[in-house]
Coordinates of C-alpha atoms in Angstrom, one line a residue:
Chain A
X7 CA 10.4 -26.9 12.5
X8 CA 8.7 -24.2 14.6
X9 CA 9.5 -23.9 18.3
X10 CA 8.0 -21.7 20.9
X11 CA 10.1 -21.2 24.0
X12 CA 8.3 -19.5 26.9
X13 CA 6.5 -17.3 24.5
X14 CA 4.2 -14.6 25.9
X15 CA 2.4 -11.8 24.1
X16 CA 0.5 -8.9 25.5
X17 CA -1.2 -5.8 24.2
X18 CA -0.7 -3.2 26.8
X19 CA -2.2 -4.6 30.0
X20 CA -4.0 -7.5 28.3
X21 CA -2.1 -10.7 28.2
X22 CA -3.0 -12.6 25.0
X23 CA -0.6 -15.5 25.2
X24 CA 0.9 -16.8 28.4
X25 CA 4.1 -18.8 28.6
X26 CA 3.6 -21.1 25.5
X27 CA 6.1 -23.9 24.9
X28 CA 5.5 -25.8 21.8
X29 CA 7.3 -27.7 19.1
X30 CA 5.7 -28.4 15.7
X31 CA 7.0 -31.2 13.5
X32 CA 8.5 -30.5 10.1
X33 CA 5.7 -31.9 8.2
X34 CA 2.0 -32.7 8.7
X35 CA -1.2 -30.8 9.3
X36 CA -1.7 -29.1 12.7
X37 CA -4.9 -27.5 13.7
X38 CA -5.2 -24.8 16.3
X39 CA -8.6 -24.8 18.0
X40 CA -10.1 -22.9 20.9
X41 CA -12.8 -20.4 21.8
X42 CA -12.9 -16.9 20.4
X43 CA -10.3 -14.7 21.9
X44 CA -8.1 -17.6 23.1
X45 CA -5.1 -16.4 21.2
X46 CA -5.2 -18.6 18.1
X47 CA -4.6 -15.9 15.6
X48 CA -2.0 -14.2 17.7
X49 CA -0.2 -17.6 17.9
X50 CA -0.1 -17.7 14.1
X51 CA 1.0 -14.1 13.9
X52 CA 4.0 -14.9 16.1
X53 CA 4.9 -17.9 14.0
X54 CA 5.0 -15.7 10.9
X55 CA 6.7 -12.7 12.5
X56 CA 3.7 -10.5 11.8
X57 CA 4.0 -9.8 15.5
X58 CA 6.9 -9.9 17.9
X59 CA 6.7 -11.9 21.1
X60 CA 6.6 -9.8 24.3
X61 CA 8.7 -12.5 26.0
X62 CA 10.3 -15.7 25.0
X63 CA 11.5 -16.8 21.6
X64 CA 10.1 -18.2 18.4
X65 CA 12.5 -20.4 16.4
X66 CA 12.2 -21.5 12.8
X67 CA 14.6 -24.3 12.0
X68 CA 16.6 -23.5 15.1
X69 CA 17.2 -19.8 14.3
X70 CA 15.3 -17.0 16.0
X71 CA 12.6 -16.0 13.6
X72 CA 13.3 -12.3 14.1
X73 CA 16.8 -12.7 12.7
X74 CA 15.8 -14.3 9.4
X75 CA 15.9 -11.8 6.4
X76 CA 12.5 -11.0 5.2
X77 CA 13.0 -12.3 1.7
X78 CA 14.4 -15.6 3.0
X79 CA 11.6 -16.1 5.4
X80 CA 9.1 -15.6 2.5
X81 CA 10.6 -18.6 0.8
X82 CA 10.3 -20.8 4.0
X83 CA 7.0 -19.7 5.4
X84 CA 3.8 -18.1 4.2
X85 CA 0.7 -16.9 6.0
X86 CA -2.8 -16.2 5.0
X87 CA -4.8 -14.0 7.4
X88 CA -8.5 -13.8 7.8
X89 CA -9.2 -10.4 6.3
X90 CA -7.7 -10.0 2.9
X91 CA -8.7 -6.9 1.2
X92 CA -7.3 -4.7 -1.5
X93 CA -8.5 -1.5 -3.1
X94 CA -6.7 -2.2 -6.3
X95 CA -8.4 -3.7 -9.3
X96 CA -6.3 -6.8 -9.8
X97 CA -7.2 -9.8 -11.9
X98 CA -7.3 -13.2 -10.2
X99 CA -4.3 -14.6 -12.2
X100 CA -2.2 -11.5 -11.4
X101 CA -3.0 -11.8 -7.7
X102 CA -2.0 -15.4 -7.6
X103 CA 1.2 -14.5 -9.4
X104 CA 2.1 -12.3 -6.4
X105 CA 2.5 -15.5 -4.5
X106 CA 5.7 -16.1 -6.6
X107 CA 7.0 -12.6 -5.7
X108 CA 9.7 -13.8 -3.3
X109 CA 11.2 -15.7 -6.3
X110 CA 10.7 -13.4 -9.2
X111 CA 10.9 -9.9 -7.5
X112 CA 8.5 -8.4 -10.0
X113 CA 9.5 -10.3 -13.1
X114 CA 7.7 -13.7 -13.2
X115 CA 9.4 -16.3 -15.3
X116 CA 7.7 -19.0 -17.4
X117 CA 8.4 -21.3 -14.5
X118 CA 6.6 -19.0 -12.1
X119 CA 3.6 -18.7 -14.5
X120 CA 3.4 -22.5 -14.8
X121 CA 3.2 -22.9 -11.0
X122 CA 0.5 -20.2 -10.9
X123 CA -1.5 -22.1 -13.5
X124 CA -1.2 -25.3 -11.5
X125 CA -2.4 -23.5 -8.3
X126 CA -5.4 -22.1 -10.2
X127 CA -6.3 -25.6 -11.2
X128 CA -5.7 -26.9 -7.7
X129 CA -8.3 -24.6 -6.2
X130 CA -10.6 -24.9 -9.2
X131 CA -10.7 -21.3 -10.4
X132 CA -10.0 -21.7 -14.1
X133 CA -13.4 -20.3 -14.9
X134 CA -12.8 -17.0 -13.2
X135 CA -9.0 -16.5 -13.6
X136 CA -9.4 -13.4 -15.8
X137 CA -11.9 -11.6 -13.6
X138 CA -11.2 -8.8 -11.2
X139 CA -11.2 -9.9 -7.6
X140 CA -13.9 -7.4 -6.7
X141 CA -16.2 -9.3 -9.0
X142 CA -15.9 -12.6 -7.1
X143 CA -18.0 -14.1 -4.3
X144 CA -16.5 -14.3 -0.8
X145 CA -15.8 -18.0 -1.3
X146 CA -14.1 -17.5 -4.6
X147 CA -12.0 -14.7 -3.2
X148 CA -10.9 -16.9 -0.3
X149 CA -9.8 -19.6 -2.7
X150 CA -7.8 -17.0 -4.7
X151 CA -5.9 -16.1 -1.6
X152 CA -5.3 -19.7 -0.8
X153 CA -4.0 -20.3 -4.3
X154 CA -1.7 -17.3 -3.8
X155 CA -0.3 -18.9 -0.7
X156 CA 0.1 -22.2 -2.4
X157 CA 1.9 -20.5 -5.2
X158 CA 4.4 -19.2 -2.7
X159 CA 5.5 -22.9 -2.4
X160 CA 6.9 -22.7 1.1
X161 CA 7.7 -25.6 3.5
X162 CA 5.5 -24.1 6.1
X163 CA 2.0 -22.7 5.3
X164 CA 0.0 -20.9 8.0
X165 CA -3.7 -20.3 7.4
X166 CA -5.9 -18.3 9.7
X167 CA -9.4 -19.7 9.4
X168 CA -9.1 -20.7 5.8
X169 CA -12.6 -22.2 5.7
X170 CA -14.3 -18.8 6.4
X171 CA -16.8 -18.0 3.7
X172 CA -16.5 -21.4 2.1
X173 CA -19.4 -23.8 1.5
X174 CA -19.1 -27.4 2.6
X175 CA -18.0 -28.6 -0.8
X176 CA -15.2 -26.1 -1.0
X177 CA -14.3 -26.5 2.7
X178 CA -13.8 -30.2 2.1
X179 CA -11.9 -29.7 -1.0
X180 CA -9.5 -27.2 0.5
X181 CA -8.9 -29.4 3.5
X182 CA -8.3 -32.4 1.2
X183 CA -5.8 -30.3 -0.8
X184 CA -4.0 -29.2 2.3
X185 CA -3.9 -32.9 3.4
X186 CA -2.5 -33.8 0.0
X187 CA 0.2 -31.1 0.3
X188 CA 1.3 -32.7 3.6
X189 CA 1.2 -36.2 2.3
X190 CA 2.6 -35.8 -1.2
X191 CA 4.8 -32.7 -0.9
X192 CA 5.8 -33.1 2.7
X193 CA 4.6 -29.7 3.7
X194 CA 3.9 -28.4 7.1
X195 CA 0.5 -26.8 7.3
X196 CA -0.8 -25.0 10.4
X197 CA -4.5 -23.9 10.3
X198 CA -6.7 -22.1 12.8
X199 CA -10.1 -23.9 12.6
X200 CA -13.4 -23.4 14.4
X201 CA -15.0 -26.6 13.2
X202 CA -13.7 -29.3 15.5
X203 CA -14.9 -32.1 13.2
X204 CA -12.9 -30.7 10.3
X205 CA -9.9 -30.5 12.6
X206 CA -10.4 -34.0 13.9
X207 CA -10.8 -35.5 10.4
X208 CA -7.9 -34.0 8.6
X209 CA -5.2 -33.1 11.2
X210 CA -2.2 -35.0 12.4
X211 CA -2.0 -32.9 15.5
X212 CA -4.5 -30.6 17.3
X213 CA -3.4 -27.8 19.6
X214 CA -6.0 -26.2 21.8
X215 CA -5.7 -22.8 23.4
X216 CA -7.9 -21.3 26.1
X217 CA -7.4 -17.8 27.6
X218 CA -4.0 -17.6 26.1
X219 CA -2.8 -20.8 27.5
X220 CA -2.0 -24.1 25.8
X221 CA -4.5 -26.5 27.3
X222 CA -4.1 -29.5 25.0
X223 CA -1.7 -30.8 22.4
X224 CA -2.0 -34.2 20.8
X225 CA -3.4 -36.4 18.1
X226 CA -7.1 -36.1 17.1
X227 CA -7.9 -39.2 19.2
X228 CA -6.3 -37.6 22.3
X229 CA -8.2 -34.4 21.9
X230 CA -11.5 -35.8 20.8
X231 CA -12.6 -36.8 24.3
X232 CA -15.7 -35.5 26.0
X233 CA -13.7 -34.2 29.0
X234 CA -11.0 -32.5 27.0
X235 CA -13.4 -30.7 24.6
X236 CA -15.8 -29.8 27.4
X237 CA -13.0 -28.2 29.3
X238 CA -11.7 -26.2 26.3
X239 CA -15.1 -24.8 25.4
X240 CA -16.7 -24.7 28.8
X241 CA -19.8 -26.5 27.6
X242 CA -20.9 -30.1 27.5
X243 CA -19.6 -31.8 24.3
X244 CA -20.2 -35.4 23.4
X245 CA -17.9 -37.3 21.1
X246 CA -19.5 -40.1 19.1
X247 CA -17.9 -42.6 16.8
X248 CA -19.4 -42.2 13.4
X249 CA -18.1 -44.5 10.7
X250 CA -15.0 -45.1 12.8
X251 CA -14.2 -41.4 13.1
X252 CA -14.6 -39.5 16.4
X253 CA -17.2 -36.8 15.7
X254 CA -18.5 -34.3 18.2
X255 CA -22.0 -33.3 18.5
X256 CA -22.5 -30.0 20.1
X257 CA -25.9 -29.0 18.9
X258 CA -28.3 -29.0 21.8
Chain B
X14 CA -18.6 -15.4 -18.3
X15 CA -19.1 -11.8 -17.5
X16 CA -15.8 -10.3 -18.4
X17 CA -16.5 -6.7 -17.4
X18 CA -13.9 -4.8 -19.3
X19 CA -13.2 -1.5 -17.5
X20 CA -11.7 0.3 -20.4
X21 CA -14.0 0.8 -23.3
X22 CA -11.2 0.9 -25.7
X23 CA -9.0 -2.2 -25.8
X24 CA -5.6 -0.7 -25.6
X25 CA -2.7 -2.2 -23.8
X26 CA -1.3 -0.1 -20.9
X27 CA 1.9 0.5 -22.9
X28 CA -0.1 1.8 -25.9
X29 CA -2.0 4.1 -23.6
X30 CA 1.2 5.4 -22.0
X31 CA 2.7 6.0 -25.5
X32 CA -0.4 7.9 -26.6
X33 CA -0.3 10.0 -23.5
X34 CA 3.4 10.8 -24.1
X35 CA 2.6 11.9 -27.6
X36 CA -0.2 14.2 -26.2
X37 CA 2.2 15.7 -23.7
X38 CA 4.8 16.4 -26.4
X39 CA 2.0 18.0 -28.6
X40 CA 0.8 20.1 -25.7
X41 CA 4.3 21.3 -24.9
X42 CA 5.0 22.2 -28.5
X43 CA 1.7 24.0 -28.7
X44 CA 2.5 25.9 -25.5
X45 CA 5.9 26.9 -26.8
X46 CA 5.0 27.9 -30.3
X47 CA 1.4 29.3 -30.3
X48 CA 0.9 32.8 -31.3
X49 CA 4.5 34.0 -31.1
X50 CA 4.6 37.8 -31.2
X51 CA 8.0 38.8 -29.9
X52 CA 11.2 37.3 -31.2
X53 CA 11.4 33.5 -31.3
X54 CA 14.5 33.4 -29.2
X55 CA 12.9 35.5 -26.4
X56 CA 9.6 33.7 -26.5
X57 CA 11.1 30.3 -26.4
X58 CA 13.4 31.1 -23.5
X59 CA 10.6 32.8 -21.6
X60 CA 8.0 30.1 -22.2
X61 CA 10.6 27.4 -21.9
X62 CA 11.4 28.3 -18.3
X63 CA 7.8 28.3 -17.4
X64 CA 7.4 24.9 -19.2
X65 CA 10.3 23.4 -17.3
X66 CA 8.8 24.4 -13.9
X67 CA 5.4 22.9 -15.0
X68 CA 6.9 19.7 -16.1
X69 CA 8.9 19.3 -12.9
X70 CA 6.0 20.1 -10.7
X71 CA 3.6 17.9 -12.6
X72 CA 5.9 15.0 -12.2
X73 CA 6.7 15.6 -8.5
X74 CA 3.2 16.1 -7.4
X75 CA 1.7 13.2 -9.3
X76 CA 4.3 10.8 -8.0
X77 CA 4.1 12.0 -4.5
X78 CA 0.3 11.6 -4.4
X79 CA 0.4 8.2 -6.0
X80 CA 3.0 6.9 -3.5
X81 CA 1.1 8.5 -0.6
X82 CA -2.2 6.7 -1.7
X83 CA -0.4 3.4 -2.1
X84 CA 1.2 3.4 1.4
X85 CA -2.0 4.7 3.1
X86 CA -4.2 2.3 1.1
X87 CA -6.6 5.2 0.7
X88 CA -7.6 6.7 -2.6
X89 CA -8.9 10.1 -1.4
X90 CA -5.8 11.3 0.4
X91 CA -3.1 13.6 -0.8
X92 CA 0.1 14.5 0.9
X93 CA -1.2 18.0 1.5
X94 CA -3.4 16.5 4.3
X95 CA -0.2 16.1 6.3
X96 CA 0.0 19.9 6.6
X97 CA 2.8 20.5 4.0
X98 CA 1.0 23.5 2.5
X99 CA 0.3 25.0 5.9
X100 CA 3.9 24.6 6.9
X101 CA 5.1 26.1 3.6
X102 CA 2.9 29.2 4.1
X103 CA 4.0 29.5 7.7
X104 CA 7.6 29.5 6.6
X105 CA 6.9 32.3 4.1
X106 CA 5.0 34.4 6.7
X107 CA 7.7 34.0 9.3
X108 CA 10.4 34.8 6.8
X109 CA 8.6 38.0 5.7
X110 CA 8.0 39.1 9.3
X111 CA 11.6 38.4 10.3
X112 CA 13.4 40.0 7.3
X113 CA 10.7 42.3 6.0
X114 CA 9.0 42.3 2.6
X115 CA 12.0 43.7 0.7
X116 CA 14.4 41.4 2.4
X117 CA 12.1 38.5 1.4
X118 CA 12.0 39.5 -2.2
X119 CA 15.8 39.6 -2.6
X120 CA 16.4 36.5 -0.5
X121 CA 18.9 34.2 -2.1
X122 CA 17.0 31.3 -3.8
X123 CA 19.4 28.6 -2.5
X124 CA 19.0 29.9 1.1
X125 CA 15.2 30.1 0.8
X126 CA 15.1 26.6 -0.8
X127 CA 17.4 25.2 1.8
X128 CA 15.3 26.6 4.6
X129 CA 12.0 25.3 3.1
X130 CA 13.2 21.8 2.2
X131 CA 15.0 21.3 5.5
X132 CA 12.0 22.3 7.6
X133 CA 9.5 20.4 5.6
X134 CA 11.6 17.2 5.4
X135 CA 12.5 17.3 9.0
X136 CA 8.8 17.7 10.0
X137 CA 8.1 14.4 8.2
X138 CA 11.2 12.8 9.7
X139 CA 10.2 13.8 13.2
X140 CA 6.6 12.7 12.7
X141 CA 7.7 9.4 11.3
X142 CA 10.4 8.9 13.9
X143 CA 8.0 9.4 16.8
X144 CA 4.8 8.0 15.4
X145 CA 5.7 5.4 12.8
X146 CA 6.1 2.0 14.4
X147 CA 6.3 0.0 11.1
X148 CA 2.7 -1.1 10.8
X149 CA -0.2 0.0 8.7
X150 CA -2.0 1.1 11.8
X151 CA 0.7 3.6 12.7
X152 CA 0.5 5.1 9.2
X153 CA -3.1 6.0 10.1
X154 CA -1.8 7.6 13.3
X155 CA 0.8 9.4 11.4
X156 CA -1.7 10.8 8.9
X157 CA -4.1 11.9 11.7
X158 CA -1.3 13.7 13.5
X159 CA -0.3 15.4 10.3
X160 CA -3.9 16.6 9.9
X161 CA -3.9 18.0 13.4
X162 CA -0.5 19.5 12.9
X163 CA -1.6 21.1 9.6
X164 CA -4.6 22.8 11.3
X165 CA -2.4 24.0 14.1
X166 CA 0.2 25.4 11.6
X167 CA -2.3 27.2 9.5
X168 CA -3.8 28.8 12.6
X169 CA -0.4 30.0 13.6
X170 CA 0.1 31.2 10.1
X171 CA -3.2 33.2 10.4
X172 CA -1.9 34.8 13.5
X173 CA 1.4 35.8 12.0
X174 CA -0.4 37.1 8.9
X175 CA -2.5 39.4 11.1
X176 CA 0.6 40.8 12.7
X177 CA 2.1 41.9 9.4
X178 CA 2.0 45.4 8.1
X179 CA 0.0 45.9 4.8
X180 CA 3.0 45.8 2.5
X181 CA 4.2 42.6 4.0
X182 CA 0.8 41.0 3.8
X183 CA 0.6 41.7 0.1
X184 CA 3.9 39.9 -0.5
X185 CA 2.7 37.0 1.8
X186 CA -0.6 36.7 0.0
X187 CA 1.3 36.4 -3.3
X188 CA 3.5 33.7 -1.9
X189 CA 0.5 31.6 -0.7
X190 CA -0.6 30.7 -4.3
X191 CA 1.4 28.6 -6.7
X192 CA 2.7 30.5 -9.6
X193 CA 4.5 29.2 -12.6
X194 CA 6.6 32.2 -13.4
X195 CA 10.2 31.5 -14.0
X196 CA 11.9 29.6 -11.2
X197 CA 15.5 30.2 -10.4
X198 CA 18.1 28.2 -12.2
X199 CA 19.5 26.9 -8.9
X200 CA 16.1 25.4 -8.0
X201 CA 15.7 23.8 -11.4
X202 CA 19.1 22.2 -11.2
X203 CA 18.4 20.8 -7.8
X204 CA 15.1 19.5 -9.2
X205 CA 16.8 17.6 -12.0
X206 CA 18.9 15.9 -9.4
X207 CA 15.8 15.0 -7.4
X208 CA 14.1 13.8 -10.5
X209 CA 17.0 11.5 -11.4
X210 CA 17.2 10.1 -7.9
X211 CA 13.5 9.5 -7.8
X212 CA 13.6 7.8 -11.1
X213 CA 16.4 5.5 -10.1
X214 CA 14.7 4.6 -6.8
X215 CA 11.3 3.9 -8.3
X216 CA 12.9 2.0 -11.2
X217 CA 14.4 -0.4 -8.6
X218 CA 11.5 -0.7 -6.2
X219 CA 8.3 -0.2 -8.2
X220 CA 7.4 -3.9 -8.0
X221 CA 7.5 -3.7 -4.2
X222 CA 4.9 -0.9 -4.4
X223 CA 2.6 -3.3 -6.3
X224 CA 2.9 -5.8 -3.4
X225 CA 2.0 -3.0 -0.9
X226 CA -1.4 -2.9 -2.6
X227 CA -2.2 -6.3 -1.1
X228 CA -2.0 -4.9 2.4
X229 CA 0.6 -4.9 5.1
X230 CA 0.2 -8.5 6.2
X231 CA 0.3 -10.0 2.8
X232 CA 3.3 -7.8 1.9
X233 CA 5.1 -9.2 5.0
X234 CA 4.3 -12.7 4.0
X235 CA 5.7 -12.1 0.6
X236 CA 9.0 -10.9 2.1
X237 CA 8.7 -7.1 1.9
X238 CA 10.3 -5.2 4.6
X239 CA 7.2 -3.1 5.2
X240 CA 8.5 -0.8 7.8
X241 CA 11.7 0.1 5.9
X242 CA 9.9 0.5 2.5
X243 CA 7.2 2.8 4.0
X244 CA 9.7 4.9 5.8
X245 CA 11.7 5.5 2.7
X246 CA 8.6 6.3 0.7
X247 CA 7.4 8.8 3.4
X248 CA 10.8 10.6 3.1
X249 CA 10.7 10.6 -0.6
X250 CA 7.2 12.0 -0.6
X251 CA 8.2 14.8 1.8
X252 CA 11.1 15.8 -0.4
X253 CA 9.0 15.7 -3.6
X254 CA 6.2 17.8 -2.1
X255 CA 8.7 20.1 -0.5
X256 CA 10.5 20.6 -3.8
X257 CA 7.5 21.3 -5.9
X258 CA 6.2 23.7 -3.2
X259 CA 9.5 25.5 -3.3
X260 CA 9.3 25.7 -7.0
X261 CA 5.9 27.1 -7.5
X262 CA 4.0 27.2 -4.2
X263 CA 1.3 24.9 -2.8
X264 CA -0.6 23.0 -5.5
X265 CA -1.4 19.6 -4.0
X266 CA -4.9 19.1 -5.3
X267 CA -3.4 18.6 -8.7
X268 CA -2.1 15.3 -7.5
X269 CA -5.6 14.0 -6.5
X270 CA -6.9 15.0 -9.9
X271 CA -4.2 13.3 -12.0
X272 CA -3.8 10.2 -9.9
X273 CA -7.5 9.5 -10.2
X274 CA -7.4 10.1 -13.9
X275 CA -4.5 7.7 -14.0
X276 CA -6.3 5.0 -12.1
X277 CA -9.2 5.3 -14.6
X278 CA -7.2 5.5 -17.8
X279 CA -4.0 3.6 -17.3
X280 CA -5.7 0.2 -17.5
X281 CA -3.3 -1.3 -15.0
X282 CA -2.7 -1.4 -11.3
X283 CA 1.0 -1.8 -11.7
X284 CA 3.2 1.1 -10.6
X285 CA 5.4 0.4 -13.6
X286 CA 2.6 1.9 -15.6
X287 CA 0.8 4.0 -13.0
X288 CA 3.8 6.1 -12.0
X289 CA 4.8 7.3 -15.4
X290 CA 1.2 7.6 -16.5
X291 CA 0.3 9.9 -13.5
X292 CA 3.5 11.9 -14.0
X293 CA 2.7 12.5 -17.7
X294 CA -0.9 13.4 -16.9
X295 CA 0.3 15.9 -14.3
X296 CA 2.4 17.6 -17.0
X297 CA -0.4 17.5 -19.5
X298 CA -3.0 19.0 -17.1
X299 CA -0.6 21.8 -16.2
X300 CA 0.6 22.6 -19.6
X301 CA -2.8 22.4 -21.3
X302 CA -4.4 24.2 -18.5
X303 CA -2.0 27.1 -18.7
X304 CA -2.2 27.2 -22.4
X305 CA -6.0 27.4 -22.5
X306 CA -6.0 29.9 -19.7
X307 CA -3.4 32.2 -21.3
X308 CA -4.1 31.9 -25.0
X309 CA -7.6 30.8 -25.6
X310 CA -9.7 32.4 -22.9
X311 CA -7.1 35.0 -22.0
X312 CA -8.1 34.7 -18.4
X313 CA -6.1 36.7 -16.1
X314 CA -6.0 34.3 -13.3
X315 CA -3.6 31.8 -11.9
X316 CA -3.7 28.2 -13.1
X317 CA -3.2 27.0 -9.6
X318 CA -6.5 28.6 -8.5
X319 CA -8.4 26.8 -11.3
X320 CA -6.7 23.5 -10.4
X321 CA -7.5 23.8 -6.7
X322 CA -11.1 24.5 -7.7
X323 CA -11.3 21.5 -10.1
X324 CA -9.4 19.3 -7.8
X325 CA -11.8 20.2 -5.0
X326 CA -14.7 19.3 -7.1
X327 CA -13.1 15.9 -8.0
X328 CA -12.5 15.3 -4.4
X329 CA -16.1 15.9 -3.5
X330 CA -17.2 13.7 -6.4
X331 CA -15.0 10.9 -5.0
X332 CA -16.3 11.2 -1.5
X333 CA -19.8 11.1 -2.7
X334 CA -19.1 8.1 -5.0
X335 CA -17.4 6.2 -2.1
X336 CA -20.4 7.0 0.2
X337 CA -22.8 5.5 -2.4
X338 CA -20.9 2.3 -3.1

């Protein structure tokens, strides 16, 4: 369970997050939405300890996240950021094996390799598993990193815009897999998403940020309202029911 | 499937490492036994001392450079950019001015070493204490400050150099270039200690270095204490560079040369392979280079000058290659 207690974050003079209070359930898929620069990624960074809150406290399973030893945290929570880049020539399979690092500390066991194999299948990368990552397309690379995070096998998985660079087919399949991880493996997944319809379709909860403030927090049906969305994005947005699902049309 | 094999020869990284080790042993034997004119006992002792200093320096510089490139995520940097060489030269100049040319030549090795290593390591400690905040961004800041500091130190060194009398400046000039003549026994003993400590440390933590290759944030996510690891490595690099500079003088381009050869030839990104591979290559380049220079072309120049020259060319080639891709 992740809790934010009066959390604020500022870079110098600029306040990025203001007084956030938030509790995320143990399991289920939560999407964070909001305009650019609203503090979504910062919020995720705080949850994963990549950054330290300027004020307030972030708790993971009731203990302050700053006090959890690094290696223990890596077995409870994993994060995938937007820009994943490496200079090294690493093969796909080796990179995904790094996901097991918190468990094997450099010496992957047969068990670890089996999990890696499953993750490769999960994201549909068998065909390229022996290639070097600099030989992959942007979408494939994104799936490699997602597989790495899945291989880490943590209760909580944080993903910062995981659908970046992915075509519709792979976006849908990644979201389905995340959904499946929540339903079948009881994971907690938190994703930053830009596509509201993806968020609405697959999430249990949607959190909306605007100018560093929490402006909405609720089920997709609560959030998928003309007034709520129009307020978040400062533009007219109409929600329509298509095949029983609230879908928003923002093309004008 | 386009499986672009980088290495043309399909050799496992361990085979490559073994082959390289054999080459190093051959080169060392050749160096020791080629064209012996004086008595064997004298020749072996004389050349052996030289060989030991080359082996130590080759290992230290290669490892320091590889570690530096791993933590800075940058393949065209060497620790010399942090101003280590400039600081070393400044220390020599100041010593010569303070105690005179003759005093400098008879200065106790332990004292000189202690002065050098203390100043060089404390510079790194100070820099990292004030500038390193535990993130990859502050590594960049640290390096930049090192660059500026290096320029500043070498300007001061230029000033001090101009204030010397001619006899002093000859001694100083000599100290500015690496030379593989016999190092003192005291230094060599200390080097063995450092070698052992480095080996133990890297043996325990080499897998964490692999994770560093994925970037700061991924390393965090995989449970690496990034700030602590980087800080330790920076200190280790400072000591390694300081030690090798104390042994033979500034010779940091060697690192760039051998680490890049290692990336190309080792066939693995893993530090388990890369570290020993680069270290062995460092030894090989020094020993073979010195051998060729001395015995085959009977060039009367210093190996370090040739290496700086070749290293410089490699550096240029790398920059051009990066600009093109």
